[in-house]
């Protein structure tokens, strides 16, 4: 079986105006020169800007093959009376390829539940876009020995309508590691990613890229990328600076 693709994804959350987005990619080109987007054939970049900056990212991307983007959420209908929601159809029209779904901030702050996420995953796939589906346990759940159970439930329910022959990426982000500077240990990452792989295969979902997220930085990306079943990263804080995100991509490319 071929190795799953490696993705380095930037989750900008509710940061960066269109003007700041333009400045980010201008700097990216200045720093990277001709090979600005190149981190080897096995590593692709995905940017998740806030919805209001997606078009600016689309204009900045320069049609490079390893440079993709998408939204941080999308509703499970193309259009209609859904005030405030994001349409995946717009992402597609702008040339985006991904939709991030089920991030822990969406789950905890905005009440997203697995049953709704399942519909979103299926809808995003039906448009030919790739859902990047996030899962992760809280500190209380890990300390209570419930990590396996929580992840299994999130995978089973949230992916219950996923098509086996359509693209899908899973991001494992322990909630206690997001934005805290507390990265999971290599042992925890190894054990949990192996569990996630096993659960995905039990669901008939084969060769899926499993990303790790939670306080990823340039100085831990290289070592984490060498762990079996780690197929890249979902990066929050360290993706906001062009130089630190590029450093993560470079450290990962050196490791795969
Ligand atoms: P962090 O965020 O890298 O700032 O921990 C990761 C995420 O929330 O996707």
PDB file of C-alpha atoms and ligand atoms in Angstrom:
ATOM      1  CA  UNK A   1       0.000   0.000   0.000  1.00  0.00           C
ATOM      2  CA  UNK A   2       1.289   3.497  -0.780  1.00  0.00           C
ATOM      3  CA  UNK A   3       2.165   5.791   2.078  1.00  0.00           C
ATOM      4  CA  UNK A   4      -0.511   8.402   2.919  1.00  0.00           C
ATOM      5  CA  UNK A   5       0.250  11.901   1.661  1.00  0.00           C
ATOM      6  CA  UNK A   6       1.916  14.293   4.118  1.00  0.00           C
ATOM      7  CA  UNK A   7       0.027  17.553   4.755  1.00  0.00           C
ATOM      8  CA  UNK A   8       1.172  20.612   6.657  1.00  0.00           C
ATOM      9  CA  UNK A   9      -1.946  22.600   7.448  1.00  0.00           C
ATOM     10  CA  UNK A  10      -2.223  26.138   8.802  1.00  0.00           C
ATOM     11  CA  UNK A  11      -5.266  26.894  10.943  1.00  0.00           C
ATOM     12  CA  UNK A  12      -5.340  30.658  11.226  1.00  0.00           C
ATOM     13  CA  UNK A  13      -8.542  30.609  13.307  1.00  0.00           C
ATOM     14  CA  UNK A  14     -10.068  34.118  13.536  1.00  0.00           C
ATOM     15  CA  UNK A  15      -6.806  35.862  12.629  1.00  0.00           C
ATOM     16  CA  UNK A  16      -5.604  37.871   9.619  1.00  0.00           C
ATOM     17  CA  UNK A  17      -7.521  40.406   7.605  1.00  0.00           C
ATOM     18  CA  UNK A  18      -7.245  40.318   3.791  1.00  0.00           C
ATOM     19  CA  UNK A  19      -4.518  42.973   4.032  1.00  0.00           C
ATOM     20  CA  UNK A  20      -2.531  40.932   6.546  1.00  0.00           C
ATOM     21  CA  UNK A  21      -3.057  37.841   4.387  1.00  0.00           C
ATOM     22  CA  UNK A  22      -1.569  39.594   1.371  1.00  0.00           C
ATOM     23  CA  UNK A  23       1.415  40.708   3.450  1.00  0.00           C
ATOM     24  CA  UNK A  24       1.946  37.127   4.677  1.00  0.00           C
ATOM     25  CA  UNK A  25       2.209  35.716   1.169  1.00  0.00           C
ATOM     26  CA  UNK A  26       4.329  38.618  -0.054  1.00  0.00           C
ATOM     27  CA  UNK A  27       6.762  37.771   2.715  1.00  0.00           C
ATOM     28  CA  UNK A  28       6.465  34.070   1.826  1.00  0.00           C
ATOM     29  CA  UNK A  29       7.597  34.815  -1.730  1.00  0.00           C
ATOM     30  CA  UNK A  30      10.364  37.149  -0.588  1.00  0.00           C
ATOM     31  CA  UNK A  31      11.758  34.538   1.778  1.00  0.00           C
ATOM     32  CA  UNK A  32      11.217  31.492  -0.415  1.00  0.00           C
ATOM     33  CA  UNK A  33      12.105  32.930  -3.826  1.00  0.00           C
ATOM     34  CA  UNK A  34      11.523  30.723  -6.845  1.00  0.00           C
ATOM     35  CA  UNK A  35      10.975  27.589  -4.828  1.00  0.00           C
ATOM     36  CA  UNK A  36       8.618  29.310  -2.384  1.00  0.00           C
ATOM     37  CA  UNK A  37       6.056  26.507  -2.361  1.00  0.00           C
ATOM     38  CA  UNK A  38       8.382  23.579  -2.718  1.00  0.00           C
ATOM     39  CA  UNK A  39       8.940  21.257   0.193  1.00  0.00           C
ATOM     40  CA  UNK A  40       9.409  18.125  -1.884  1.00  0.00           C
ATOM     41  CA  UNK A  41       6.829  16.072  -3.775  1.00  0.00           C
ATOM     42  CA  UNK A  42       5.622  14.334  -0.616  1.00  0.00           C
ATOM     43  CA  UNK A  43       4.672  17.436   1.370  1.00  0.00           C
ATOM     44  CA  UNK A  44       1.693  19.651   0.528  1.00  0.00           C
ATOM     45  CA  UNK A  45       0.544  22.801   2.292  1.00  0.00           C
ATOM     46  CA  UNK A  46      -3.046  23.622   3.205  1.00  0.00           C
ATOM     47  CA  UNK A  47      -4.127  27.033   4.501  1.00  0.00           C
ATOM     48  CA  UNK A  48      -7.314  27.521   6.487  1.00  0.00           C
ATOM     49  CA  UNK A  49      -7.781  31.307   6.687  1.00  0.00           C
ATOM     50  CA  UNK A  50     -10.886  32.858   8.240  1.00  0.00           C
ATOM     51  CA  UNK A  51     -13.732  32.855   5.680  1.00  0.00           C
ATOM     52  CA  UNK A  52     -13.319  36.571   5.076  1.00  0.00           C
ATOM     53  CA  UNK A  53      -9.739  36.055   3.818  1.00  0.00           C
ATOM     54  CA  UNK A  54     -10.276  32.953   1.669  1.00  0.00           C
ATOM     55  CA  UNK A  55     -10.495  34.893  -1.560  1.00  0.00           C
ATOM     56  CA  UNK A  56      -7.256  36.703  -0.768  1.00  0.00           C
ATOM     57  CA  UNK A  57      -5.508  33.367  -0.211  1.00  0.00           C
ATOM     58  CA  UNK A  58      -6.963  32.132  -3.505  1.00  0.00           C
ATOM     59  CA  UNK A  59      -5.475  35.134  -5.279  1.00  0.00           C
ATOM     60  CA  UNK A  60      -2.100  34.678  -3.576  1.00  0.00           C
ATOM     61  CA  UNK A  61      -1.621  31.031  -4.293  1.00  0.00           C
ATOM     62  CA  UNK A  62      -0.152  31.352  -7.724  1.00  0.00           C
ATOM     63  CA  UNK A  63      -1.549  28.006  -8.953  1.00  0.00           C
ATOM     64  CA  UNK A  64       1.209  25.971  -7.358  1.00  0.00           C
ATOM     65  CA  UNK A  65       0.357  22.284  -7.063  1.00  0.00           C
ATOM     66  CA  UNK A  66       1.508  21.776  -3.462  1.00  0.00           C
ATOM     67  CA  UNK A  67      -0.382  24.812  -2.141  1.00  0.00           C
ATOM     68  CA  UNK A  68      -4.007  24.309  -1.166  1.00  0.00           C
ATOM     69  CA  UNK A  69      -6.579  26.055   0.952  1.00  0.00           C
ATOM     70  CA  UNK A  70     -10.068  25.798   2.368  1.00  0.00           C
ATOM     71  CA  UNK A  71     -12.482  27.017   5.019  1.00  0.00           C
ATOM     72  CA  UNK A  72     -12.497  26.294   8.755  1.00  0.00           C
ATOM     73  CA  UNK A  73     -16.109  25.100   8.652  1.00  0.00           C
ATOM     74  CA  UNK A  74     -18.963  24.714   6.141  1.00  0.00           C
ATOM     75  CA  UNK A  75     -22.649  23.942   6.299  1.00  0.00           C
ATOM     76  CA  UNK A  76     -24.127  20.788   4.785  1.00  0.00           C
ATOM     77  CA  UNK A  77     -26.131  22.633   2.130  1.00  0.00           C
ATOM     78  CA  UNK A  78     -24.859  24.575  -0.878  1.00  0.00           C
ATOM     79  CA  UNK A  79     -27.010  27.665  -0.262  1.00  0.00           C
ATOM     80  CA  UNK A  80     -30.200  28.789   1.411  1.00  0.00           C
ATOM     81  CA  UNK A  81     -31.578  30.414   4.546  1.00  0.00           C
ATOM     82  CA  UNK A  82     -28.622  29.651   6.850  1.00  0.00           C
ATOM     83  CA  UNK A  83     -27.584  33.059   8.124  1.00  0.00           C
ATOM     84  CA  UNK A  84     -23.933  33.291   9.048  1.00  0.00           C
ATOM     85  CA  UNK A  85     -22.901  29.912   7.657  1.00  0.00           C
ATOM     86  CA  UNK A  86     -20.128  29.200   5.151  1.00  0.00           C
ATOM     87  CA  UNK A  87     -20.901  27.518   1.830  1.00  0.00           C
ATOM     88  CA  UNK A  88     -18.468  24.834   0.683  1.00  0.00           C
ATOM     89  CA  UNK A  89     -19.605  25.675  -2.851  1.00  0.00           C
ATOM     90  CA  UNK A  90     -17.905  29.070  -2.479  1.00  0.00           C
ATOM     91  CA  UNK A  91     -14.694  27.350  -1.349  1.00  0.00           C
ATOM     92  CA  UNK A  92     -14.863  25.185  -4.455  1.00  0.00           C
ATOM     93  CA  UNK A  93     -15.608  28.109  -6.771  1.00  0.00           C
ATOM     94  CA  UNK A  94     -12.537  29.925  -5.433  1.00  0.00           C
ATOM     95  CA  UNK A  95     -10.355  26.901  -6.167  1.00  0.00           C
ATOM     96  CA  UNK A  96     -10.157  25.573  -2.596  1.00  0.00           C
ATOM     97  CA  UNK A  97      -9.818  21.864  -1.974  1.00  0.00           C
ATOM     98  CA  UNK A  98     -10.389  21.402   1.769  1.00  0.00           C
ATOM     99  CA  UNK A  99     -12.858  22.057   4.559  1.00  0.00           C
ATOM    100  CA  UNK A 100     -11.747  21.751   8.176  1.00  0.00           C
ATOM    101  CA  UNK A 101     -14.478  20.115  10.257  1.00  0.00           C
ATOM    102  CA  UNK A 102     -14.961  19.382  13.935  1.00  0.00           C
ATOM    103  CA  UNK A 103     -12.089  21.446  15.316  1.00  0.00           C
ATOM    104  CA  UNK A 104     -12.275  21.383  19.114  1.00  0.00           C
ATOM    105  CA  UNK A 105     -13.064  25.116  19.201  1.00  0.00           C
ATOM    106  CA  UNK A 106     -16.064  24.454  16.944  1.00  0.00           C
ATOM    107  CA  UNK A 107     -17.125  21.603  19.177  1.00  0.00           C
ATOM    108  CA  UNK A 108     -16.745  23.375  22.514  1.00  0.00           C
ATOM    109  CA  UNK A 109     -17.497  27.042  21.692  1.00  0.00           C
ATOM    110  CA  UNK A 110     -20.099  26.538  18.956  1.00  0.00           C
ATOM    111  CA  UNK A 111     -21.757  23.290  19.988  1.00  0.00           C
ATOM    112  CA  UNK A 112     -20.847  21.162  16.960  1.00  0.00           C
ATOM    113  CA  UNK A 113     -21.768  17.527  17.508  1.00  0.00           C
ATOM    114  CA  UNK A 114     -20.743  14.341  15.722  1.00  0.00           C
ATOM    115  CA  UNK A 115     -24.160  13.760  14.131  1.00  0.00           C
ATOM    116  CA  UNK A 116     -24.048  17.151  12.364  1.00  0.00           C
ATOM    117  CA  UNK A 117     -20.372  16.735  11.531  1.00  0.00           C
ATOM    118  CA  UNK A 118     -21.193  13.443   9.822  1.00  0.00           C
ATOM    119  CA  UNK A 119     -23.551  15.300   7.450  1.00  0.00           C
ATOM    120  CA  UNK A 120     -20.919  17.967   6.818  1.00  0.00           C
ATOM    121  CA  UNK A 121     -18.235  15.375   6.022  1.00  0.00           C
ATOM    122  CA  UNK A 122     -20.533  13.667   3.505  1.00  0.00           C
ATOM    123  CA  UNK A 123     -21.613  16.958   1.939  1.00  0.00           C
ATOM    124  CA  UNK A 124     -18.061  18.249   1.554  1.00  0.00           C
ATOM    125  CA  UNK A 125     -17.043  14.976  -0.088  1.00  0.00           C
ATOM    126  CA  UNK A 126     -20.048  15.133  -2.435  1.00  0.00           C
ATOM    127  CA  UNK A 127     -18.706  18.441  -3.788  1.00  0.00           C
ATOM    128  CA  UNK A 128     -15.337  16.843  -4.518  1.00  0.00           C
ATOM    129  CA  UNK A 129     -13.627  18.638  -1.622  1.00  0.00           C
ATOM    130  CA  UNK A 130     -11.605  16.945   1.110  1.00  0.00           C
ATOM    131  CA  UNK A 131     -12.852  17.124   4.701  1.00  0.00           C
ATOM    132  CA  UNK A 132     -10.096  17.446   7.296  1.00  0.00           C
ATOM    133  CA  UNK A 133     -11.924  15.962  10.248  1.00  0.00           C
ATOM    134  CA  UNK A 134     -10.587  16.813  13.725  1.00  0.00           C
ATOM    135  CA  UNK A 135     -10.802  14.626  16.804  1.00  0.00           C
ATOM    136  CA  UNK A 136      -9.264  14.824  20.268  1.00  0.00           C
ATOM    137  CA  UNK A 137      -9.763  14.195  23.947  1.00  0.00           C
ATOM    138  CA  UNK A 138      -9.820  16.714  26.791  1.00  0.00           C
ATOM    139  CA  UNK A 139      -7.345  16.517  29.671  1.00  0.00           C
ATOM    140  CA  UNK A 140     -10.054  15.150  31.979  1.00  0.00           C
ATOM    141  CA  UNK A 141     -10.845  12.412  29.448  1.00  0.00           C
ATOM    142  CA  UNK A 142      -7.172  11.467  29.080  1.00  0.00           C
ATOM    143  CA  UNK A 143      -6.654  11.410  32.837  1.00  0.00           C
ATOM    144  CA  UNK A 144      -9.726   9.223  33.254  1.00  0.00           C
ATOM    145  CA  UNK A 145      -8.256   6.740  30.749  1.00  0.00           C
ATOM    146  CA  UNK A 146     -11.007   7.524  28.226  1.00  0.00           C
ATOM    147  CA  UNK A 147      -8.893   8.672  25.266  1.00  0.00           C
ATOM    148  CA  UNK A 148      -9.457   5.516  23.199  1.00  0.00           C
ATOM    149  CA  UNK A 149     -13.186   5.536  23.832  1.00  0.00           C
ATOM    150  CA  UNK A 150     -13.610   9.235  22.964  1.00  0.00           C
ATOM    151  CA  UNK A 151     -11.626   9.011  19.741  1.00  0.00           C
ATOM    152  CA  UNK A 152     -13.423   5.852  18.693  1.00  0.00           C
ATOM    153  CA  UNK A 153     -16.790   7.550  19.182  1.00  0.00           C
ATOM    154  CA  UNK A 154     -15.743  10.712  17.319  1.00  0.00           C
ATOM    155  CA  UNK A 155     -14.467   8.624  14.400  1.00  0.00           C
ATOM    156  CA  UNK A 156     -17.371   6.216  14.278  1.00  0.00           C
ATOM    157  CA  UNK A 157     -20.112   8.862  14.532  1.00  0.00           C
ATOM    158  CA  UNK A 158     -18.484  11.774  12.715  1.00  0.00           C
ATOM    159  CA  UNK A 159     -17.406   9.579   9.803  1.00  0.00           C
ATOM    160  CA  UNK A 160     -20.546   7.451   9.684  1.00  0.00           C
ATOM    161  CA  UNK A 161     -21.594   8.941   6.324  1.00  0.00           C
ATOM    162  CA  UNK A 162     -18.085   9.261   4.843  1.00  0.00           C
ATOM    163  CA  UNK A 163     -17.570   7.624   1.459  1.00  0.00           C
ATOM    164  CA  UNK A 164     -14.798   5.060   1.461  1.00  0.00           C
ATOM    165  CA  UNK A 165     -13.621   5.964  -2.038  1.00  0.00           C
ATOM    166  CA  UNK A 166     -13.508   9.747  -1.466  1.00  0.00           C
ATOM    167  CA  UNK A 167     -10.612  11.796  -0.088  1.00  0.00           C
ATOM    168  CA  UNK A 168     -10.524  12.350   3.680  1.00  0.00           C
ATOM    169  CA  UNK A 169      -7.889  13.551   6.132  1.00  0.00           C
ATOM    170  CA  UNK A 170      -8.081  13.131   9.911  1.00  0.00           C
ATOM    171  CA  UNK A 171      -6.368  15.453  12.393  1.00  0.00           C
ATOM    172  CA  UNK A 172      -5.766  14.212  15.919  1.00  0.00           C
ATOM    173  CA  UNK A 173      -5.516  17.179  18.278  1.00  0.00           C
ATOM    174  CA  UNK A 174      -5.516  16.514  22.016  1.00  0.00           C
ATOM    175  CA  UNK A 175      -7.568  19.439  23.345  1.00  0.00           C
ATOM    176  CA  UNK A 176      -5.105  19.948  26.223  1.00  0.00           C
ATOM    177  CA  UNK A 177      -2.271  20.519  23.723  1.00  0.00           C
ATOM    178  CA  UNK A 178      -4.007  23.178  21.625  1.00  0.00           C
ATOM    179  CA  UNK A 179      -2.544  26.617  22.163  1.00  0.00           C
ATOM    180  CA  UNK A 180      -1.055  25.596  25.498  1.00  0.00           C
ATOM    181  CA  UNK A 181       2.571  24.950  24.539  1.00  0.00           C
ATOM    182  CA  UNK A 182       2.087  21.431  25.964  1.00  0.00           C
ATOM    183  CA  UNK A 183       2.809  19.097  23.088  1.00  0.00           C
ATOM    184  CA  UNK A 184       1.895  15.427  23.496  1.00  0.00           C
ATOM    185  CA  UNK A 185       4.924  13.205  24.160  1.00  0.00           C
ATOM    186  CA  UNK A 186       6.271  11.071  21.289  1.00  0.00           C
ATOM    187  CA  UNK A 187       4.995   7.976  23.152  1.00  0.00           C
ATOM    188  CA  UNK A 188       1.493   9.443  23.448  1.00  0.00           C
ATOM    189  CA  UNK A 189       1.499  10.448  19.788  1.00  0.00           C
ATOM    190  CA  UNK A 190       2.752   7.039  18.698  1.00  0.00           C
ATOM    191  CA  UNK A 191       0.194   5.149  20.730  1.00  0.00           C
ATOM    192  CA  UNK A 192      -2.756   7.377  19.875  1.00  0.00           C
ATOM    193  CA  UNK A 193      -2.030   7.573  16.131  1.00  0.00           C
ATOM    194  CA  UNK A 194      -1.759   3.781  16.003  1.00  0.00           C
ATOM    195  CA  UNK A 195      -5.183   3.582  17.698  1.00  0.00           C
ATOM    196  CA  UNK A 196      -6.661   6.088  15.248  1.00  0.00           C
ATOM    197  CA  UNK A 197      -5.232   4.099  12.315  1.00  0.00           C
ATOM    198  CA  UNK A 198      -6.762   0.935  13.707  1.00  0.00           C
ATOM    199  CA  UNK A 199     -10.180   2.555  14.174  1.00  0.00           C
ATOM    200  CA  UNK A 200     -10.141   4.028  10.673  1.00  0.00           C
ATOM    201  CA  UNK A 201      -9.281   0.670   9.157  1.00  0.00           C
ATOM    202  CA  UNK A 202     -12.027  -0.984  11.194  1.00  0.00           C
ATOM    203  CA  UNK A 203     -14.404   1.515   9.552  1.00  0.00           C
ATOM    204  CA  UNK A 204     -13.060   0.512   6.141  1.00  0.00           C
ATOM    205  CA  UNK A 205     -11.240   3.824   5.699  1.00  0.00           C
ATOM    206  CA  UNK A 206      -7.829   2.869   4.368  1.00  0.00           C
ATOM    207  CA  UNK A 207      -4.648   4.835   3.720  1.00  0.00           C
ATOM    208  CA  UNK A 208      -6.000   8.015   5.364  1.00  0.00           C
ATOM    209  CA  UNK A 209      -3.493  10.725   6.317  1.00  0.00           C
ATOM    210  CA  UNK A 210      -3.546  11.267  10.089  1.00  0.00           C
ATOM    211  CA  UNK A 211      -2.174  14.663  11.139  1.00  0.00           C
ATOM    212  CA  UNK A 212      -1.094  15.619  14.638  1.00  0.00           C
ATOM    213  CA  UNK A 213      -2.041  19.026  16.040  1.00  0.00           C
ATOM    214  CA  UNK A 214      -1.424  20.808  19.327  1.00  0.00           C
ATOM    215  CA  UNK A 215       1.491  23.180  19.944  1.00  0.00           C
ATOM    216  CA  UNK A 216       3.475  22.026  16.907  1.00  0.00           C
ATOM    217  CA  UNK A 217       6.565  24.190  16.372  1.00  0.00           C
ATOM    218  CA  UNK A 218       9.640  23.970  14.160  1.00  0.00           C
ATOM    219  CA  UNK A 219      11.644  22.455  17.006  1.00  0.00           C
ATOM    220  CA  UNK A 220       9.297  19.507  17.617  1.00  0.00           C
ATOM    221  CA  UNK A 221       7.978  18.918  14.060  1.00  0.00           C
ATOM    222  CA  UNK A 222      11.040  17.007  12.843  1.00  0.00           C
ATOM    223  CA  UNK A 223      10.930  14.413  15.619  1.00  0.00           C
ATOM    224  CA  UNK A 224       7.113  14.084  15.559  1.00  0.00           C
ATOM    225  CA  UNK A 225       7.078  13.583  11.778  1.00  0.00           C
ATOM    226  CA  UNK A 226       9.205  10.456  12.133  1.00  0.00           C
ATOM    227  CA  UNK A 227       6.620   8.697  14.324  1.00  0.00           C
ATOM    228  CA  UNK A 228       4.698   5.963  12.486  1.00  0.00           C
ATOM    229  CA  UNK A 229       1.197   7.028  11.384  1.00  0.00           C
ATOM    230  CA  UNK A 230       2.015  10.747  11.687  1.00  0.00           C
ATOM    231  CA  UNK A 231       1.325  12.108   8.205  1.00  0.00           C
ATOM    232  CA  UNK A 232       1.835  15.801   8.855  1.00  0.00           C
ATOM    233  CA  UNK A 233       0.525  18.521  11.135  1.00  0.00           C
ATOM    234  CA  UNK A 234      -2.324  20.915  11.781  1.00  0.00           C
ATOM    235  CA  UNK A 235      -0.682  24.067  13.107  1.00  0.00           C
ATOM    236  CA  UNK A 236      -2.383  26.982  14.853  1.00  0.00           C
ATOM    237  CA  UNK A 237      -0.227  29.612  16.554  1.00  0.00           C
ATOM    238  CA  UNK A 238       3.008  28.790  14.729  1.00  0.00           C
ATOM    239  CA  UNK A 239       1.322  29.081  11.321  1.00  0.00           C
ATOM    240  CA  UNK A 240       0.575  32.780  11.806  1.00  0.00           C
ATOM    241  CA  UNK A 241       4.161  33.812  11.124  1.00  0.00           C
ATOM    242  CA  UNK A 242       5.324  32.917   7.649  1.00  0.00           C
ATOM    243  CA  UNK A 243       8.855  32.064   8.807  1.00  0.00           C
ATOM    244  CA  UNK A 244       7.809  29.714  11.601  1.00  0.00           C
ATOM    245  CA  UNK A 245       5.298  27.898   9.403  1.00  0.00           C
ATOM    246  CA  UNK A 246       7.879  27.482   6.650  1.00  0.00           C
ATOM    247  CA  UNK A 247      10.324  26.135   9.235  1.00  0.00           C
ATOM    248  CA  UNK A 248       7.762  23.484  10.267  1.00  0.00           C
ATOM    249  CA  UNK A 249       7.270  22.493   6.616  1.00  0.00           C
ATOM    250  CA  UNK A 250      11.030  22.240   6.123  1.00  0.00           C
ATOM    251  CA  UNK A 251      11.567  20.204   9.306  1.00  0.00           C
ATOM    252  CA  UNK A 252       8.776  17.855   8.243  1.00  0.00           C
ATOM    253  CA  UNK A 253      10.053  17.510   4.681  1.00  0.00           C
ATOM    254  CA  UNK A 254      13.449  16.535   6.091  1.00  0.00           C
ATOM    255  CA  UNK A 255      11.786  13.830   8.191  1.00  0.00           C
ATOM    256  CA  UNK A 256       9.547  12.120   5.597  1.00  0.00           C
TER     257      UNK A 256
HETATM  258  P1  LIG B   1      -1.869  25.334  18.170  1.00  0.00           P
HETATM  259  O1  LIG B   1      -3.331  25.070  17.524  1.00  0.00           O
HETATM  260  O2  LIG B   1      -0.857  24.880  17.128  1.00  0.00           O
HETATM  261  O3  LIG B   1      -1.831  26.801  18.406  1.00  0.00           O
HETATM  262  O4  LIG B   1      -1.779  24.521  19.405  1.00  0.00           O
HETATM  263  C1  LIG B   1      -3.617  23.914  16.796  1.00  0.00           C
HETATM  264  C2  LIG B   1      -5.045  23.956  16.321  1.00  0.00           C
HETATM  265  O5  LIG B   1      -5.909  24.442  17.068  1.00  0.00           O
HETATM  266  O6  LIG B   1      -5.379  23.501  15.190  1.00  0.00           O
END
